[in-house]
Amino acid sequence: MSNSAQSRLTSHPSHLRIEGYASLWGVADLNGDVVQAGAFAESLARTGAGGVRMLNQHDARAPVGVWDEMIEDWRGLFVRGRIEDWSAEARFAGALSRAGALDGLSIGYRTARARRQGRLRVLSGVDLWEVSLVTKTVRSNMVKPCRLLTPIPATVPLRRRRAIACADS
């Protein structure tokens, strides 16, 4: 399950800070999976952000950084972390992110609880294993990466919120 990174990058001599939404509530991906608000709560209570790996393109051989913070907010799962420079893979991921070639986030997980709703699978419990930096997401409604991170008031209709979020791309 993926989402546009909607990321902000901040450089430091030894790492690159990134932040964005790894998952959005109620948005179906191309596989028909929809994450319900609160789905990550139990998993994050057990592991915290430090228990979730930061990978490049879901490649588990070499983590490229660390997640410092993961928050379930009104919009989805917001993550904040650092791409480190401890390996060639990590430096490569940092260079691709700086250049804008890695502009998406995608989650790796095990489904703990789900129910069918027509063709959709609604995930209400997710064991989060990793959040990857990716070049392409499986979100059908996110063709362009969205870069807006400032919260949009919940009083704004959902269709309008999506348009506002993508306007700065």
XYZ file of N, CA and C in Angstrom, residues 12 27 36 45 49 56 59 81 104 119 127 136 143 148 151:
45
model
N 21.297 17.884 6.268
C 22.245 17.956 7.372
C 23.490 17.270 6.836
N -8.686 5.801 1.567
C -8.340 5.909 0.149
C -7.903 4.533 -0.352
N -8.337 1.971 7.475
C -9.279 2.683 8.349
C -8.501 3.467 9.404
N 1.963 1.125 19.196
C 2.069 1.066 20.656
C 3.075 -0.006 21.068
N 8.021 4.132 16.566
C 8.589 4.432 15.247
C 9.909 3.688 15.040
N 14.474 1.365 1.074
C 14.416 1.935 -0.269
C 13.761 0.898 -1.162
N 13.313 -2.917 -0.223
C 14.474 -3.814 -0.200
C 14.961 -3.963 1.242
N 11.445 11.206 9.585
C 12.663 10.443 9.829
C 13.864 11.029 9.109
N 7.707 9.140 -3.233
C 6.559 8.450 -2.665
C 6.941 7.672 -1.428
N -15.929 -4.764 -3.314
C -14.634 -5.199 -3.866
C -13.456 -4.766 -3.000
N -0.236 -4.623 11.268
C 1.095 -4.719 11.884
C 2.070 -4.102 10.901
N 7.301 4.907 -7.339
C 5.939 4.781 -7.857
C 5.056 4.200 -6.766
N -1.648 10.586 -8.929
C -0.818 10.506 -10.128
C 0.417 11.380 -9.958
N 2.034 19.340 -0.111
C 1.491 20.179 0.950
C 1.428 19.394 2.257
N -1.916 21.191 7.623
C -3.243 20.584 7.743
C -4.314 21.422 7.063
